[in-house]
Short mmCIF file of C-alpha atoms in Angstrom, two decimals:
data_model
loop_
_atom_site.label_atom_id
_atom_site.label_comp_id
_atom_site.label_asym_id
_atom_site.label_seq_id
_atom_site.Cartn_x
_atom_site.Cartn_y
_atom_site.Cartn_z
CA UNK A 14 -25.73 -93.81 -45.95
CA UNK A 15 -26.19 -89.79 -44.69
CA UNK A 16 -22.74 -88.65 -43.08
CA UNK A 17 -24.60 -87.05 -40.11
CA UNK A 18 -23.89 -83.39 -39.36
CA UNK A 19 -22.98 -82.44 -35.84
CA UNK A 20 -24.41 -80.34 -34.06
CA UNK A 21 -23.00 -76.39 -33.97
CA UNK A 22 -23.36 -75.25 -30.46
CA UNK A 23 -23.43 -70.81 -29.65
CA UNK A 24 -20.37 -69.83 -28.25
CA UNK A 25 -20.95 -69.41 -24.43
CA UNK A 26 -20.38 -65.87 -23.59
CA UNK A 27 -17.77 -64.98 -20.91
CA UNK A 28 -19.96 -63.34 -17.64
CA UNK A 29 -18.81 -59.98 -17.64
CA UNK A 30 -20.54 -58.92 -13.66
CA UNK A 31 -16.33 -60.28 -12.32
CA UNK A 32 -15.15 -57.37 -14.65
CA UNK A 33 -17.74 -54.62 -13.68
CA UNK A 34 -17.44 -55.28 -9.71
CA UNK A 35 -13.66 -54.46 -10.57
CA UNK A 36 -14.14 -51.47 -11.52
CA UNK A 37 -16.83 -50.32 -9.20
CA UNK A 38 -14.44 -51.78 -6.17
CA UNK A 39 -10.65 -49.98 -8.16
CA UNK A 40 -13.72 -46.60 -7.50
CA UNK A 41 -14.60 -46.89 -4.47
CA UNK A 42 -11.03 -47.49 -3.21
CA UNK A 43 -10.04 -43.81 -5.56
CA UNK A 44 -12.98 -42.84 -3.55
CA UNK A 45 -11.79 -43.78 -0.17
CA UNK A 46 -8.25 -42.27 -1.37
CA UNK A 47 -10.11 -39.30 -1.66
CA UNK A 48 -11.95 -38.47 1.41
CA UNK A 49 -8.87 -40.01 3.71
CA UNK A 50 -6.78 -37.51 1.58
CA UNK A 51 -7.93 -34.74 2.08
CA UNK A 52 -9.23 -35.43 5.65
CA UNK A 53 -5.67 -35.71 6.73
CA UNK A 54 -3.65 -33.40 8.41
CA UNK A 55 -1.27 -32.80 5.61
CA UNK A 56 -3.76 -31.36 2.67
CA UNK A 57 -4.68 -28.80 5.37
CA UNK A 58 -3.02 -25.17 6.00
CA UNK A 59 -0.82 -25.26 8.61
CA UNK A 60 1.51 -22.70 8.43
CA UNK A 61 0.72 -19.13 7.38
CA UNK A 62 3.44 -16.32 6.87
CA UNK A 63 2.94 -11.81 6.34
CA UNK A 64 5.82 -10.29 5.51
CA UNK A 65 6.68 -6.90 3.97
CA UNK A 66 3.78 -5.45 5.31
CA UNK A 67 5.12 -1.40 7.78
CA UNK A 68 1.88 -0.86 9.26
CA UNK A 69 -0.53 -3.30 8.58
CA UNK A 70 -0.74 -5.81 11.57
CA UNK A 71 0.28 -8.70 10.27
CA UNK A 72 -3.19 -10.23 12.15
CA UNK A 73 -4.81 -7.74 10.02
CA UNK A 74 -3.65 -9.43 6.72
CA UNK A 75 -4.35 -13.09 7.82
CA UNK A 76 -7.85 -11.30 8.89
CA UNK A 77 -8.91 -10.09 5.35
CA UNK A 78 -6.90 -12.89 3.71
CA UNK A 79 -9.52 -15.63 5.25
CA UNK A 80 -7.67 -18.69 5.55
CA UNK A 81 -5.82 -19.89 9.19
CA UNK A 82 -4.30 -22.80 9.87
CA UNK A 83 -6.56 -25.91 9.43
CA UNK A 84 -8.16 -24.86 6.57
CA UNK A 85 -8.53 -27.00 3.46
CA UNK A 86 -5.02 -26.42 1.74
CA UNK A 87 -6.77 -26.72 -1.68
CA UNK A 88 -10.23 -24.50 -1.06
CA UNK A 89 -9.05 -21.10 -1.67
CA UNK A 90 -6.89 -19.68 -4.52
CA UNK A 91 -4.17 -17.31 -4.25
CA UNK A 92 -5.46 -15.01 -6.35
CA UNK A 93 -8.40 -15.06 -3.94
CA UNK A 94 -6.18 -14.08 -1.68
CA UNK A 95 -4.32 -11.60 -3.60
CA UNK A 96 -7.64 -10.19 -4.42
CA UNK A 97 -9.12 -10.16 -0.56
CA UNK A 98 -5.80 -8.54 0.24
CA UNK A 99 -6.04 -5.77 -2.44
CA UNK A 100 -8.61 -4.17 -0.30
CA UNK A 101 -6.83 -2.95 2.21
CA UNK A 102 -5.77 0.92 1.46
CA UNK A 103 -2.52 0.29 1.86
CA UNK A 104 -1.71 -2.35 0.53
CA UNK A 105 -0.17 -1.25 -3.19
CA UNK A 106 1.33 -4.89 -4.14
CA UNK A 107 0.70 -8.17 -3.15
CA UNK A 108 1.69 -11.49 -3.99
CA UNK A 109 0.54 -15.29 -2.52
CA UNK A 110 2.76 -18.53 -2.62
CA UNK A 111 1.18 -21.75 -1.73
CA UNK A 112 3.68 -24.26 -0.90
CA UNK A 113 2.77 -28.02 -0.59
CA UNK A 114 1.94 -29.41 2.11
CA UNK A 115 0.50 -26.80 4.20
CA UNK A 116 2.20 -23.85 3.43
CA UNK A 117 0.88 -20.13 2.22
CA UNK A 118 2.85 -17.27 2.57
CA UNK A 119 1.70 -13.33 1.63
CA UNK A 120 4.31 -10.89 0.60
CA UNK A 121 2.86 -7.65 1.36
CA UNK A 122 4.22 -4.02 -0.45
CA UNK A 123 2.85 -1.08 1.21
CA UNK A 124 2.83 2.24 -0.76
CA UNK A 125 5.63 4.64 0.38
CA UNK A 126 4.90 7.00 3.10
CA UNK A 127 4.81 10.21 1.49
CA UNK A 128 4.45 12.38 4.42
CA UNK A 129 2.94 12.46 8.32
CA UNK A 130 -0.04 14.10 9.65
CA UNK A 131 -0.33 15.96 13.09
CA UNK A 132 -3.17 14.78 14.79
CA UNK A 133 -5.57 17.52 17.53
CA UNK A 134 -4.43 14.92 20.03
CA UNK A 135 -0.85 15.19 19.07
CA UNK A 136 -0.76 11.71 17.16
CA UNK A 137 1.13 11.59 13.96
CA UNK A 138 -0.68 9.51 11.21
CA UNK A 139 2.06 8.68 8.05
CA UNK A 140 0.32 9.67 4.87
CA UNK A 141 1.36 6.94 2.21
CA UNK A 142 0.99 7.40 -1.51
CA UNK A 143 -1.87 7.17 -2.22
CA UNK A 144 -3.39 9.59 0.65
CA UNK A 145 -4.39 6.91 2.66
CA UNK A 146 -3.62 7.20 6.52
CA UNK A 147 -2.17 5.09 9.04
CA UNK A 148 -1.57 5.30 12.47
CA UNK A 149 2.48 6.47 12.74
CA UNK A 150 3.00 4.56 15.82
CA UNK A 151 4.49 5.59 19.33
CA UNK A 152 7.98 7.32 18.12
CA UNK A 153 7.81 7.64 14.62
CA UNK A 154 10.65 8.91 12.48
CA UNK A 155 9.01 11.70 10.99
CA UNK A 156 11.60 12.20 7.47
CA UNK A 157 9.24 13.58 5.96
CA UNK A 158 6.77 16.65 5.53
CA UNK A 159 3.93 17.37 8.45
CA UNK A 160 0.33 18.02 6.20
CA UNK A 161 -1.28 20.84 7.94
CA UNK A 162 -4.39 22.04 7.45
CA UNK A 163 -5.65 19.89 5.35
CA UNK A 164 -8.69 17.71 5.79
CA UNK A 165 -9.15 13.85 4.91
CA UNK A 166 -11.62 13.71 2.11
CA UNK A 167 -9.68 16.71 0.62
CA UNK A 168 -9.40 15.64 -3.20
CA UNK A 169 -6.49 16.90 -3.41
CA UNK A 170 -4.97 16.06 -0.42
CA UNK A 171 -4.65 12.29 -3.03
CA UNK A 172 -3.22 14.50 -5.77
CA UNK A 173 -0.78 15.78 -3.47
CA UNK A 174 0.71 12.43 -1.65
CA UNK A 175 0.89 11.35 -5.80
CA UNK A 176 2.51 14.81 -6.67
CA UNK A 177 4.89 13.97 -3.33
CA UNK A 178 5.53 10.08 -4.48
CA UNK A 179 7.56 11.70 -7.77
CA UNK A 180 10.23 14.25 -5.79
CA UNK A 181 13.38 12.92 -4.71
CA UNK A 182 13.75 11.60 -0.88
CA UNK A 183 16.66 14.51 -1.18
CA UNK A 184 14.25 17.21 -2.10
CA UNK A 185 11.49 15.80 -0.27
CA UNK A 186 13.46 15.16 2.83
CA UNK A 187 13.76 19.32 3.16
CA UNK A 188 10.41 19.69 2.92
CA UNK A 189 8.98 20.40 6.77
CA UNK A 190 5.05 21.36 6.64
CA UNK A 191 2.78 21.78 3.46
CA UNK A 192 -0.54 23.89 3.85
CA UNK A 193 -3.07 24.69 2.05
CA UNK A 194 -2.75 28.35 0.10
CA UNK A 195 -5.70 28.15 -2.81
CA UNK A 196 -6.77 31.60 -4.77
CA UNK A 197 -8.73 32.90 -7.35
CA UNK A 198 -6.40 31.37 -10.32
CA UNK A 199 -5.08 28.10 -8.06
CA UNK A 200 -7.77 26.48 -6.81
CA UNK A 201 -4.61 23.55 -5.97
CA UNK A 202 -2.14 26.02 -4.28
CA UNK A 203 0.16 25.33 -2.30
CA UNK A 204 2.95 26.46 0.66
CA UNK A 205 5.81 24.52 1.95
CA UNK A 206 8.61 25.24 3.48
CA UNK A 207 11.67 24.18 3.86
CA UNK A 208 13.49 23.06 6.75
CA UNK A 209 16.35 25.25 5.08
CA UNK A 210 13.95 27.65 6.22
CA UNK A 211 12.99 29.03 2.44
CA UNK A 212 8.70 29.75 2.22
CA UNK A 213 7.67 28.08 -0.99
CA UNK A 214 4.68 28.68 -3.06
CA UNK A 215 3.45 26.78 -6.10
CA UNK A 216 0.26 24.46 -7.36
CA UNK A 217 0.11 20.61 -6.64
CA UNK A 218 -0.44 20.40 -10.26
CA UNK A 219 2.71 22.76 -10.77
CA UNK A 220 4.89 20.97 -8.43
CA UNK A 221 6.37 18.15 -10.85
CA UNK A 222 7.58 20.37 -13.46
CA UNK A 223 8.34 23.52 -10.88
CA UNK A 224 10.96 21.07 -8.15
CA UNK A 225 13.83 21.91 -10.00
CA UNK A 226 14.08 25.28 -10.12
CA UNK A 227 12.86 25.09 -7.01
CA UNK A 228 16.50 23.48 -5.78
CA UNK A 229 18.61 25.35 -7.84
CA UNK A 230 17.54 28.21 -5.98
CA UNK A 231 17.28 27.31 -2.55
CA UNK A 232 21.11 25.94 -3.53
CA UNK A 233 22.39 29.97 -4.33
CA UNK A 234 19.97 31.63 -2.35
CA UNK A 235 19.64 32.67 0.92
CA UNK A 236 16.47 32.54 2.67
CA UNK A 237 13.43 34.14 0.64
CA UNK A 238 9.84 33.47 -0.41
CA UNK A 239 10.55 31.57 -3.84
CA UNK A 240 7.07 31.61 -6.09
CA UNK A 241 6.95 29.39 -8.41
CA UNK A 242 3.34 29.37 -9.92
CA UNK A 243 2.51 31.11 -14.11
CA UNK A 244 5.89 33.51 -13.31
CA UNK A 245 8.20 32.38 -11.22
CA UNK A 246 10.42 34.83 -8.55
CA UNK A 247 12.27 35.22 -5.68
CA UNK A 248 12.47 37.23 -2.93
CA UNK A 249 14.97 37.18 0.05
CA UNK A 250 13.29 38.04 3.48
CA UNK A 251 14.98 41.00 4.49
CA UNK A 252 15.73 41.36 8.03
CA UNK A 253 13.79 43.01 11.07
CA UNK A 254 15.90 46.33 12.18
CA UNK A 255 17.35 46.11 16.08
CA UNK A 256 15.86 48.54 18.41
CA UNK A 257 17.28 51.88 18.76
CA UNK A 258 17.51 51.28 22.71
CA UNK A 259 17.25 54.94 23.13
CA UNK A 260 13.55 55.30 21.27
CA UNK A 261 12.66 51.80 23.20
CA UNK A 262 13.13 54.35 26.67
CA UNK A 263 11.53 56.98 25.61
CA UNK A 264 8.66 55.32 24.21
CA UNK A 265 8.17 53.65 28.06
CA UNK A 266 8.64 56.36 29.94
CA UNK A 267 5.79 58.14 27.60
#
């Protein structure tokens, strides 16, 4: 007799619908957590601190930074904030630090003050190393030279400020006033009046290399005129002779 072969049945395929449903639920859960997180207060900016500035108001820096309490903490990068703040002319450098949760610290370094300018209204402006003028406040300590006779848009003013920034503070503090004094040979010629009662004639392009000579003359010579151009010259001031009383009386009777 022939034995009957058992019928082989196809293996039953397991349904994968359960795994797909689980994956969808996990994905929805992650999305829900993300939505809740980015709408929670922990993901918002809570404080924006500004430090390091001297002339710029903190409110102006915050406005330029375009970030405030309540904004998304992850909505803007530190580098983007720094780039916006660098557009402020008095700013030489800026560093923005973000600390989770919600803290943003802005540290600003302004260009140094190299001089002051006095307006027709008697108000002082601080002149920075890049030539920018900013209000100096109601009672500034004028320990730098006063610039007189300069126009705010004069390109030589920027060159002068850069030259002054390279001069040691001790020498710069002796400068009382700086005026433009152009000539046919030197369009950038200037006249400097010092607190030690010297009158210095030089050029902006020569100032950095002539400062040592100027200091040497001031240390050993009485007040006078120092010319520091192609050739260096010094001439003491000639004291005025007192008038003869007899001559004065004779002139008044005539």
